[in-house]
JSON list of C-alpha atoms in Angstrom, two decimals:
[
{"chain": "A", "resi": 1, "resn": "MET", "atom": "CA", "xyz": [68.97, 8.52, -32.18]},
{"chain": "A", "resi": 2, "resn": "SER", "atom": "CA", "xyz": [67.34, 11.62, -31.42]},
{"chain": "A", "resi": 3, "resn": "THR", "atom": "CA", "xyz": [67.49, 14.41, -33.91]},
{"chain": "A", "resi": 4, "resn": "LYS", "atom": "CA", "xyz": [67.47, 18.49, -33.09]},
{"chain": "A", "resi": 5, "resn": "ILE", "atom": "CA", "xyz": [66.95, 21.14, -35.61]},
{"chain": "A", "resi": 6, "resn": "GLN", "atom": "CA", "xyz": [66.57, 25.15, -35.53]},
{"chain": "A", "resi": 7, "resn": "LYS", "atom": "CA", "xyz": [64.38, 27.08, -37.20]},
{"chain": "A", "resi": 8, "resn": "ASP", "atom": "CA", "xyz": [63.48, 30.96, -36.95]},
{"chain": "A", "resi": 9, "resn": "ILE", "atom": "CA", "xyz": [60.27, 31.66, -35.06]},
{"chain": "A", "resi": 10, "resn": "VAL", "atom": "CA", "xyz": [58.70, 35.13, -35.12]},
{"chain": "A", "resi": 11, "resn": "CYS", "atom": "CA", "xyz": [57.00, 36.09, -31.91]},
{"chain": "A", "resi": 12, "resn": "PRO", "atom": "CA", "xyz": [53.27, 36.92, -32.74]},
{"chain": "A", "resi": 13, "resn": "ALA", "atom": "CA", "xyz": [52.76, 39.70, -29.83]},
{"chain": "A", "resi": 14, "resn": "CYS", "atom": "CA", "xyz": [56.07, 41.63, -30.67]},
{"chain": "A", "resi": 15, "resn": "GLY", "atom": "CA", "xyz": [57.27, 40.53, -34.08]},
{"chain": "A", "resi": 16, "resn": "GLN", "atom": "CA", "xyz": [60.92, 39.58, -33.04]},
{"chain": "A", "resi": 17, "resn": "THR", "atom": "CA", "xyz": [62.57, 36.53, -34.47]},
{"chain": "A", "resi": 18, "resn": "GLN", "atom": "CA", "xyz": [64.76, 34.33, -32.36]},
{"chain": "A", "resi": 19, "resn": "LYS", "atom": "CA", "xyz": [65.59, 30.61, -32.71]},
{"chain": "A", "resi": 20, "resn": "LEU", "atom": "CA", "xyz": [63.64, 27.66, -31.63]},
{"chain": "A", "resi": 21, "resn": "GLU", "atom": "CA", "xyz": [65.00, 23.92, -31.28]},
{"chain": "A", "resi": 22, "resn": "MET", "atom": "CA", "xyz": [62.96, 21.24, -32.30]},
{"chain": "A", "resi": 23, "resn": "TYR", "atom": "CA", "xyz": [63.43, 17.54, -32.28]},
{"chain": "A", "resi": 24, "resn": "THR", "atom": "CA", "xyz": [61.98, 16.02, -35.32]},
{"chain": "A", "resi": 25, "resn": "SER", "atom": "CA", "xyz": [62.89, 12.69, -33.65]},
{"chain": "A", "resi": 26, "resn": "VAL", "atom": "CA", "xyz": [63.00, 11.21, -30.03]},
{"chain": "A", "resi": 27, "resn": "ASN", "atom": "CA", "xyz": [64.15, 7.98, -29.01]},
{"chain": "A", "resi": 28, "resn": "ALA", "atom": "CA", "xyz": [63.18, 7.60, -25.61]},
{"chain": "A", "resi": 29, "resn": "GLU", "atom": "CA", "xyz": [65.47, 5.10, -24.79]},
{"chain": "A", "resi": 30, "resn": "GLU", "atom": "CA", "xyz": [68.59, 7.32, -25.31]},
{"chain": "A", "resi": 31, "resn": "ASN", "atom": "CA", "xyz": [67.45, 10.47, -24.05]},
{"chain": "A", "resi": 32, "resn": "PRO", "atom": "CA", "xyz": [65.03, 9.76, -21.36]},
{"chain": "A", "resi": 33, "resn": "GLU", "atom": "CA", "xyz": [64.86, 13.45, -20.49]},
{"chain": "A", "resi": 34, "resn": "LEU", "atom": "CA", "xyz": [62.96, 14.37, -23.86]},
{"chain": "A", "resi": 35, "resn": "ARG", "atom": "CA", "xyz": [60.51, 11.66, -22.85]},
{"chain": "A", "resi": 36, "resn": "ARG", "atom": "CA", "xyz": [59.88, 13.06, -19.37]},
{"chain": "A", "resi": 37, "resn": "ASP", "atom": "CA", "xyz": [59.60, 16.72, -20.81]},
{"chain": "A", "resi": 38, "resn": "ILE", "atom": "CA", "xyz": [56.50, 15.33, -23.19]},
{"chain": "A", "resi": 39, "resn": "LEU", "atom": "CA", "xyz": [55.27, 13.65, -20.27]},
{"chain": "A", "resi": 40, "resn": "HIS", "atom": "CA", "xyz": [55.38, 16.84, -18.19]},
{"chain": "A", "resi": 41, "resn": "GLU", "atom": "CA", "xyz": [53.89, 18.67, -21.34]},
{"chain": "A", "resi": 42, "resn": "SER", "atom": "CA", "xyz": [56.53, 21.07, -21.26]},
{"chain": "A", "resi": 43, "resn": "MET", "atom": "CA", "xyz": [58.38, 19.70, -24.57]},
{"chain": "A", "resi": 44, "resn": "PHE", "atom": "CA", "xyz": [56.11, 21.88, -26.90]},
{"chain": "A", "resi": 45, "resn": "ASP", "atom": "CA", "xyz": [56.33, 25.14, -24.08]},
{"chain": "A", "resi": 46, "resn": "TRP", "atom": "CA", "xyz": [58.04, 28.75, -26.15]},
{"chain": "A", "resi": 47, "resn": "GLU", "atom": "CA", "xyz": [58.36, 31.66, -24.55]},
{"chain": "A", "resi": 48, "resn": "CYS", "atom": "CA", "xyz": [59.78, 34.73, -26.69]},
{"chain": "A", "resi": 49, "resn": "LEU", "atom": "CA", "xyz": [63.08, 36.04, -25.12]},
{"chain": "A", "resi": 50, "resn": "HIS", "atom": "CA", "xyz": [62.37, 39.52, -25.67]},
{"chain": "A", "resi": 51, "resn": "CYS", "atom": "CA", "xyz": [58.86, 40.15, -24.35]},
{"chain": "A", "resi": 52, "resn": "GLY", "atom": "CA", "xyz": [57.83, 36.92, -22.46]},
{"chain": "A", "resi": 53, "resn": "TYR", "atom": "CA", "xyz": [55.15, 35.85, -24.71]},
{"chain": "A", "resi": 54, "resn": "THR", "atom": "CA", "xyz": [54.30, 32.27, -24.18]},
{"chain": "A", "resi": 55, "resn": "ALA", "atom": "CA", "xyz": [52.89, 29.53, -26.47]},
{"chain": "A", "resi": 56, "resn": "GLN", "atom": "CA", "xyz": [52.75, 26.05, -27.10]},
{"chain": "A", "resi": 57, "resn": "MET", "atom": "CA", "xyz": [54.52, 25.26, -30.43]},
{"chain": "A", "resi": 58, "resn": "ALA", "atom": "CA", "xyz": [53.70, 21.76, -31.70]},
{"chain": "A", "resi": 59, "resn": "TYR", "atom": "CA", "xyz": [55.57, 20.63, -34.48]},
{"chain": "A", "resi": 60, "resn": "PRO", "atom": "CA", "xyz": [55.64, 17.30, -36.56]},
{"chain": "A", "resi": 61, "resn": "MET", "atom": "CA", "xyz": [58.27, 14.60, -34.54]},
{"chain": "A", "resi": 62, "resn": "ILE", "atom": "CA", "xyz": [58.61, 11.01, -34.64]},
{"chain": "A", "resi": 63, "resn": "TYR", "atom": "CA", "xyz": [58.79, 9.72, -31.00]},
{"chain": "A", "resi": 64, "resn": "HIS", "atom": "CA", "xyz": [60.60, 5.91, -30.96]},
{"chain": "A", "resi": 65, "resn": "ASP", "atom": "CA", "xyz": [60.59, 3.56, -27.95]},
{"chain": "A", "resi": 66, "resn": "PRO", "atom": "CA", "xyz": [62.97, 0.61, -28.71]},
{"chain": "A", "resi": 67, "resn": "MET", "atom": "CA", "xyz": [62.22, -1.17, -25.20]},
{"chain": "A", "resi": 68, "resn": "ASN", "atom": "CA", "xyz": [58.36, -1.24, -25.80]},
{"chain": "A", "resi": 69, "resn": "ALA", "atom": "CA", "xyz": [58.29, -1.42, -29.40]},
{"chain": "A", "resi": 70, "resn": "PHE", "atom": "CA", "xyz": [55.98, 1.35, -30.60]},
{"chain": "A", "resi": 71, "resn": "MET", "atom": "CA", "xyz": [56.49, 4.45, -32.70]},
{"chain": "A", "resi": 72, "resn": "ILE", "atom": "CA", "xyz": [54.52, 7.43, -32.84]},
{"chain": "A", "resi": 73, "resn": "CYS", "atom": "CA", "xyz": [54.29, 10.37, -35.21]},
{"chain": "A", "resi": 74, "resn": "LEU", "atom": "CA", "xyz": [52.91, 13.61, -34.05]},
{"chain": "A", "resi": 75, "resn": "ARG", "atom": "CA", "xyz": [51.52, 15.79, -37.13]},
{"chain": "A", "resi": 76, "resn": "PRO", "atom": "CA", "xyz": [49.58, 18.76, -36.09]},
{"chain": "A", "resi": 77, "resn": "SER", "atom": "CA", "xyz": [46.90, 20.04, -37.74]},
{"chain": "A", "resi": 78, "resn": "GLY", "atom": "CA", "xyz": [47.86, 21.17, -41.25]},
{"chain": "A", "resi": 79, "resn": "ALA", "atom": "CA", "xyz": [51.39, 20.30, -40.81]},
{"chain": "A", "resi": 80, "resn": "VAL", "atom": "CA", "xyz": [53.38, 17.69, -43.18]},
{"chain": "A", "resi": 81, "resn": "SER", "atom": "CA", "xyz": [55.57, 15.80, -41.28]},
{"chain": "A", "resi": 82, "resn": "GLY", "atom": "CA", "xyz": [59.29, 16.41, -42.10]},
{"chain": "A", "resi": 83, "resn": "ALA", "atom": "CA", "xyz": [60.67, 13.68, -39.43]},
{"chain": "A", "resi": 84, "resn": "GLU", "atom": "CA", "xyz": [62.41, 10.94, -41.02]},
{"chain": "A", "resi": 85, "resn": "PRO", "atom": "CA", "xyz": [60.97, 7.31, -40.00]},
{"chain": "A", "resi": 86, "resn": "ILE", "atom": "CA", "xyz": [63.49, 5.17, -38.28]},
{"chain": "A", "resi": 87, "resn": "PRO", "atom": "CA", "xyz": [63.89, 2.15, -40.84]},
{"chain": "A", "resi": 88, "resn": "ALA", "atom": "CA", "xyz": [62.90, -1.54, -40.04]},
{"chain": "A", "resi": 89, "resn": "VAL", "atom": "CA", "xyz": [59.61, -0.53, -38.33]},
{"chain": "A", "resi": 90, "resn": "ARG", "atom": "CA", "xyz": [57.41, -3.28, -39.51]},
{"chain": "A", "resi": 91, "resn": "ALA", "atom": "CA", "xyz": [57.27, -5.12, -36.20]},
{"chain": "A", "resi": 92, "resn": "LEU", "atom": "CA", "xyz": [56.41, -1.85, -34.22]},
{"chain": "A", "resi": 93, "resn": "LYS", "atom": "CA", "xyz": [53.22, -0.52, -33.12]},
{"chain": "A", "resi": 94, "resn": "LYS", "atom": "CA", "xyz": [52.81, 2.46, -35.22]},
{"chain": "A", "resi": 95, "resn": "ARG", "atom": "CA", "xyz": [50.28, 5.58, -34.62]},
{"chain": "A", "resi": 96, "resn": "SER", "atom": "CA", "xyz": [49.71, 8.95, -35.89]},
{"chain": "A", "resi": 97, "resn": "VAL", "atom": "CA", "xyz": [48.53, 11.55, -33.49]},
{"chain": "A", "resi": 98, "resn": "LYS", "atom": "CA", "xyz": [47.51, 15.22, -33.95]},
{"chain": "A", "resi": 99, "resn": "ASN", "atom": "CA", "xyz": [48.46, 17.01, -30.73]},
{"chain": "A", "resi": 100, "resn": "PRO", "atom": "CA", "xyz": [51.23, 16.89, -27.81]},
{"chain": "A", "resi": 101, "resn": "GLN", "atom": "CA", "xyz": [48.48, 15.72, -25.49]},
{"chain": "A", "resi": 102, "resn": "GLU", "atom": "CA", "xyz": [47.56, 12.70, -27.59]},
{"chain": "A", "resi": 103, "resn": "LEU", "atom": "CA", "xyz": [51.10, 11.93, -28.19]},
{"chain": "A", "resi": 104, "resn": "LYS", "atom": "CA", "xyz": [51.30, 11.60, -24.33]},
{"chain": "A", "resi": 105, "resn": "GLU", "atom": "CA", "xyz": [48.55, 9.73, -24.12]},
{"chain": "A", "resi": 106, "resn": "LYS", "atom": "CA", "xyz": [49.62, 6.88, -26.53]},
{"chain": "A", "resi": 107, "resn": "ILE", "atom": "CA", "xyz": [52.88, 6.90, -24.87]},
{"chain": "A", "resi": 108, "resn": "LEU", "atom": "CA", "xyz": [51.27, 6.08, -21.39]},
{"chain": "A", "resi": 109, "resn": "ILE", "atom": "CA", "xyz": [48.90, 3.37, -22.99]},
{"chain": "A", "resi": 110, "resn": "PHE", "atom": "CA", "xyz": [51.75, 1.40, -24.75]},
{"chain": "A", "resi": 111, "resn": "GLU", "atom": "CA", "xyz": [54.15, 1.68, -21.72]},
{"chain": "A", "resi": 112, "resn": "ALA", "atom": "CA", "xyz": [51.15, 0.34, -19.53]},
{"chain": "A", "resi": 113, "resn": "GLY", "atom": "CA", "xyz": [50.99, -2.59, -21.94]},
{"chain": "A", "resi": 114, "resn": "LEU", "atom": "CA", "xyz": [47.56, -1.67, -23.17]},
{"chain": "A", "resi": 115, "resn": "ASP", "atom": "CA", "xyz": [45.77, -1.96, -26.54]},
{"chain": "A", "resi": 116, "resn": "ASP", "atom": "CA", "xyz": [44.90, 1.35, -27.22]},
{"chain": "A", "resi": 117, "resn": "ALA", "atom": "CA", "xyz": [41.90, 0.47, -29.42]},
{"chain": "A", "resi": 118, "resn": "ALA", "atom": "CA", "xyz": [40.53, -1.14, -26.34]},
{"chain": "A", "resi": 119, "resn": "VAL", "atom": "CA", "xyz": [41.19, 1.83, -24.30]},
{"chain": "A", "resi": 120, "resn": "GLU", "atom": "CA", "xyz": [39.22, 4.14, -26.73]},
{"chain": "A", "resi": 121, "resn": "LEU", "atom": "CA", "xyz": [36.33, 1.83, -26.38]},
{"chain": "A", "resi": 122, "resn": "VAL", "atom": "CA", "xyz": [36.54, 2.34, -22.23]},
{"chain": "A", "resi": 123, "resn": "LYS", "atom": "CA", "xyz": [36.95, 6.23, -22.97]},
{"chain": "A", "resi": 124, "resn": "ASN", "atom": "CA", "xyz": [33.91, 6.35, -25.24]},
{"chain": "A", "resi": 125, "resn": "ALA", "atom": "CA", "xyz": [32.05, 4.43, -22.36]},
{"chain": "A", "resi": 126, "resn": "ILE", "atom": "CA", "xyz": [32.97, 6.76, -19.82]},
{"chain": "A", "resi": 127, "resn": "VAL", "atom": "CA", "xyz": [32.25, 9.71, -21.81]},
{"chain": "A", "resi": 128, "resn": "THR", "atom": "CA", "xyz": [28.81, 8.68, -22.74]},
{"chain": "A", "resi": 129, "resn": "VAL", "atom": "CA", "xyz": [27.75, 8.16, -18.83]},
{"chain": "A", "resi": 130, "resn": "VAL", "atom": "CA", "xyz": [29.52, 11.39, -17.89]},
{"chain": "A", "resi": 131, "resn": "ARG", "atom": "CA", "xyz": [27.88, 13.61, -20.54]},
{"chain": "A", "resi": 132, "resn": "LYS", "atom": "CA", "xyz": [24.59, 12.69, -19.08]},
{"chain": "A", "resi": 133, "resn": "ASN", "atom": "CA", "xyz": [25.84, 14.14, -15.89]},
{"chain": "A", "resi": 134, "resn": "LEU", "atom": "CA", "xyz": [27.65, 17.45, -17.17]},
{"chain": "A", "resi": 135, "resn": "ASP", "atom": "CA", "xyz": [26.90, 19.75, -19.46]},
{"chain": "A", "resi": 136, "resn": "GLY", "atom": "CA", "xyz": [29.39, 20.41, -22.04]},
{"chain": "A", "resi": 137, "resn": "ASN", "atom": "CA", "xyz": [31.50, 18.67, -24.57]},
{"chain": "A", "resi": 138, "resn": "VAL", "atom": "CA", "xyz": [33.80, 15.74, -22.54]},
{"chain": "A", "resi": 139, "resn": "HIS", "atom": "CA", "xyz": [37.21, 14.83, -23.63]},
{"chain": "A", "resi": 140, "resn": "ALA", "atom": "CA", "xyz": [38.81, 11.78, -21.84]},
{"chain": "A", "resi": 141, "resn": "TYR", "atom": "CA", "xyz": [42.59, 11.00, -21.43]},
{"chain": "A", "resi": 142, "resn": "PHE", "atom": "CA", "xyz": [44.20, 7.99, -19.85]},
{"chain": "A", "resi": 143, "resn": "CYS", "atom": "CA", "xyz": [46.58, 8.65, -17.24]},
{"chain": "A", "resi": 144, "resn": "ALA", "atom": "CA", "xyz": [47.39, 5.33, -15.79]},
{"chain": "A", "resi": 145, "resn": "ALA", "atom": "CA", "xyz": [46.20, 2.08, -14.96]},
{"chain": "A", "resi": 146, "resn": "THR", "atom": "CA", "xyz": [46.67, -0.90, -11.93]},
{"chain": "A", "resi": 147, "resn": "GLU", "atom": "CA", "xyz": [46.30, -4.38, -12.10]},
{"chain": "A", "resi": 148, "resn": "GLU", "atom": "CA", "xyz": [42.45, -3.44, -10.92]},
{"chain": "A", "resi": 149, "resn": "GLU", "atom": "CA", "xyz": [41.52, -0.32, -12.66]},
{"chain": "A", "resi": 150, "resn": "LEU", "atom": "CA", "xyz": [42.18, 2.37, -15.25]},
{"chain": "A", "resi": 151, "resn": "ARG", "atom": "CA", "xyz": [42.31, 6.24, -14.53]},
{"chain": "A", "resi": 152, "resn": "PHE", "atom": "CA", "xyz": [41.46, 8.78, -16.71]},
{"chain": "A", "resi": 153, "resn": "ALA", "atom": "CA", "xyz": [41.28, 12.66, -16.61]},
{"chain": "A", "resi": 154, "resn": "LEU", "atom": "CA", "xyz": [37.85, 14.34, -18.24]},
{"chain": "A", "resi": 155, "resn": "PHE", "atom": "CA", "xyz": [38.27, 17.98, -19.38]},
{"chain": "A", "resi": 156, "resn": "VAL", "atom": "CA", "xyz": [34.63, 19.39, -19.45]},
{"chain": "A", "resi": 157, "resn": "LYS", "atom": "CA", "xyz": [33.92, 22.45, -21.62]},
{"chain": "A", "resi": 158, "resn": "GLY", "atom": "CA", "xyz": [33.69, 25.47, -19.26]},
{"chain": "A", "resi": 159, "resn": "ARG", "atom": "CA", "xyz": [35.70, 23.99, -16.48]},
{"chain": "A", "resi": 160, "resn": "GLN", "atom": "CA", "xyz": [39.53, 24.66, -16.02]},
{"chain": "A", "resi": 161, "resn": "GLU", "atom": "CA", "xyz": [40.55, 22.07, -13.89]},
{"chain": "A", "resi": 162, "resn": "PRO", "atom": "CA", "xyz": [40.10, 18.25, -14.92]},
{"chain": "A", "resi": 163, "resn": "VAL", "atom": "CA", "xyz": [37.57, 15.56, -13.84]},
{"chain": "A", "resi": 164, "resn": "TYR", "atom": "CA", "xyz": [39.64, 12.43, -12.52]},
{"chain": "A", "resi": 165, "resn": "GLN", "atom": "CA", "xyz": [37.64, 8.91, -13.22]},
{"chain": "A", "resi": 166, "resn": "THR", "atom": "CA", "xyz": [38.54, 5.48, -12.72]},
{"chain": "A", "resi": 167, "resn": "THR", "atom": "CA", "xyz": [37.00, 2.30, -14.14]},
{"chain": "A", "resi": 168, "resn": "LYS", "atom": "CA", "xyz": [37.62, -1.67, -13.58]},
{"chain": "A", "resi": 169, "resn": "MET", "atom": "CA", "xyz": [40.12, -3.28, -15.46]},
{"chain": "A", "resi": 170, "resn": "ALA", "atom": "CA", "xyz": [37.07, -5.61, -16.35]},
{"chain": "A", "resi": 171, "resn": "VAL", "atom": "CA", "xyz": [35.67, -2.89, -18.50]},
{"chain": "A", "resi": 172, "resn": "TYR", "atom": "CA", "xyz": [38.57, -3.04, -20.74]},
{"chain": "A", "resi": 173, "resn": "ARG", "atom": "CA", "xyz": [38.86, -6.78, -20.59]},
{"chain": "A", "resi": 174, "resn": "GLN", "atom": "CA", "xyz": [35.39, -6.46, -21.96]},
{"chain": "A", "resi": 175, "resn": "SER", "atom": "CA", "xyz": [36.47, -4.06, -24.73]},
{"chain": "A", "resi": 176, "resn": "GLN", "atom": "CA", "xyz": [39.19, -6.70, -25.63]},
{"chain": "A", "resi": 177, "resn": "GLU", "atom": "CA", "xyz": [36.54, -9.05, -26.33]},
{"chain": "A", "resi": 178, "resn": "VAL", "atom": "CA", "xyz": [34.56, -6.65, -28.34]},
{"chain": "A", "resi": 179, "resn": "LEU", "atom": "CA", "xyz": [37.74, -6.35, -30.61]},
{"chain": "A", "resi": 180, "resn": "ARG", "atom": "CA", "xyz": [38.35, -9.88, -31.09]},
{"chain": "A", "resi": 181, "resn": "THR", "atom": "CA", "xyz": [34.71, -10.56, -31.90]},
{"chain": "A", "resi": 182, "resn": "LEU", "atom": "CA", "xyz": [35.15, -7.98, -34.76]},
{"chain": "A", "resi": 183, "resn": "ASP", "atom": "CA", "xyz": [38.62, -9.63, -35.46]},
{"chain": "A", "resi": 184, "resn": "TYR", "atom": "CA", "xyz": [40.18, -6.45, -35.04]},
{"chain": "A", "resi": 185, "resn": "LYS", "atom": "CA", "xyz": [43.45, -6.03, -36.29]},
{"chain": "A", "resi": 186, "resn": "SER", "atom": "CA", "xyz": [45.76, -2.93, -35.42]},
{"chain": "A", "resi": 187, "resn": "PRO", "atom": "CA", "xyz": [47.13, -1.60, -39.07]},
{"chain": "A", "resi": 188, "resn": "ASP", "atom": "CA", "xyz": [50.18, -1.99, -40.17]},
{"chain": "A", "resi": 189, "resn": "ASP", "atom": "CA", "xyz": [50.69, 1.73, -41.11]},
{"chain": "A", "resi": 190, "resn": "PHE", "atom": "CA", "xyz": [50.53, 4.86, -38.62]},
{"chain": "A", "resi": 191, "resn": "ALA", "atom": "CA", "xyz": [47.08, 4.32, -37.60]},
{"chain": "A", "resi": 192, "resn": "VAL", "atom": "CA", "xyz": [45.00, 6.99, -36.09]},
{"chain": "A", "resi": 193, "resn": "VAL", "atom": "CA", "xyz": [43.24, 5.21, -33.35]},
{"chain": "A", "resi": 194, "resn": "ASN", "atom": "CA", "xyz": [40.96, 7.49, -31.64]},
{"chain": "A", "resi": 195, "resn": "SER", "atom": "CA", "xyz": [37.32, 8.41, -30.69]},
{"chain": "A", "resi": 196, "resn": "LYS", "atom": "CA", "xyz": [35.69, 8.29, -34.16]},
{"chain": "A", "resi": 197, "resn": "LEU", "atom": "CA", "xyz": [37.35, 4.69, -34.73]},
{"chain": "A", "resi": 198, "resn": "ALA", "atom": "CA", "xyz": [35.67, 3.46, -31.19]},
{"chain": "A", "resi": 199, "resn": "GLN", "atom": "CA", "xyz": [32.53, 4.69, -32.13]},
{"chain": "A", "resi": 200, "resn": "SER", "atom": "CA", "xyz": [32.49, 2.66, -35.72]},
{"chain": "A", "resi": 201, "resn": "LEU", "atom": "CA", "xyz": [33.69, -0.22, -33.95]},
{"chain": "A", "resi": 202, "resn": "LEU", "atom": "CA", "xyz": [31.09, 0.06, -31.43]},
{"chain": "A", "resi": 203, "resn": "ASP", "atom": "CA", "xyz": [28.28, 0.74, -34.31]},
{"chain": "A", "resi": 204, "resn": "GLU", "atom": "CA", "xyz": [29.74, -2.60, -36.12]},
{"chain": "A", "resi": 205, "resn": "TYR", "atom": "CA", "xyz": [29.43, -4.54, -32.90]},
{"chain": "A", "resi": 206, "resn": "LYS", "atom": "CA", "xyz": [25.92, -3.71, -32.38]},
{"chain": "A", "resi": 207, "resn": "SER", "atom": "CA", "xyz": [24.63, -4.47, -35.86]},
{"chain": "A", "resi": 208, "resn": "ILE", "atom": "CA", "xyz": [26.00, -8.26, -35.51]}
]
């Protein structure tokens, strides 16, 4: 069941106060329209009714997908989650993310039936290659998967539009083999599976 609350928000531009509807929990099965808004990156968009100022208002949220058996806790930087976890989550894949973009990515990864740790290893490889050809920091986000390849959006510092990159599914299979070699197990608690974890796993693999 999705849960919605209201909170007073003061516009940083005009100082006027207005109500903001916040979903502390989202059930993707019961409310597919909320899933759609998250994937369209409009869920956290906010516009002041008085002056038209716009901003992204990310807030703590629990996202639950019963059909695909995963749960994601959105904890924006510096925020304490006020969302109540749904009971009986032991068998679910559980992740913690810090922004709406990471939330969207995890949803797409798990809906595609992929291992997010393996996807992070693939991203690490792609970013390493791209950085040799492009100046600036590069952030990669998973977009989609077919039977033959994975697709990523690469955001390069200084460029407004993302660069799209595809890689063969064989690279993902190789990443899965790395995880098997390391006997990597997905944590039981809400885990942070990101680029830092991927780098630590690669360092461990290289030391074998």
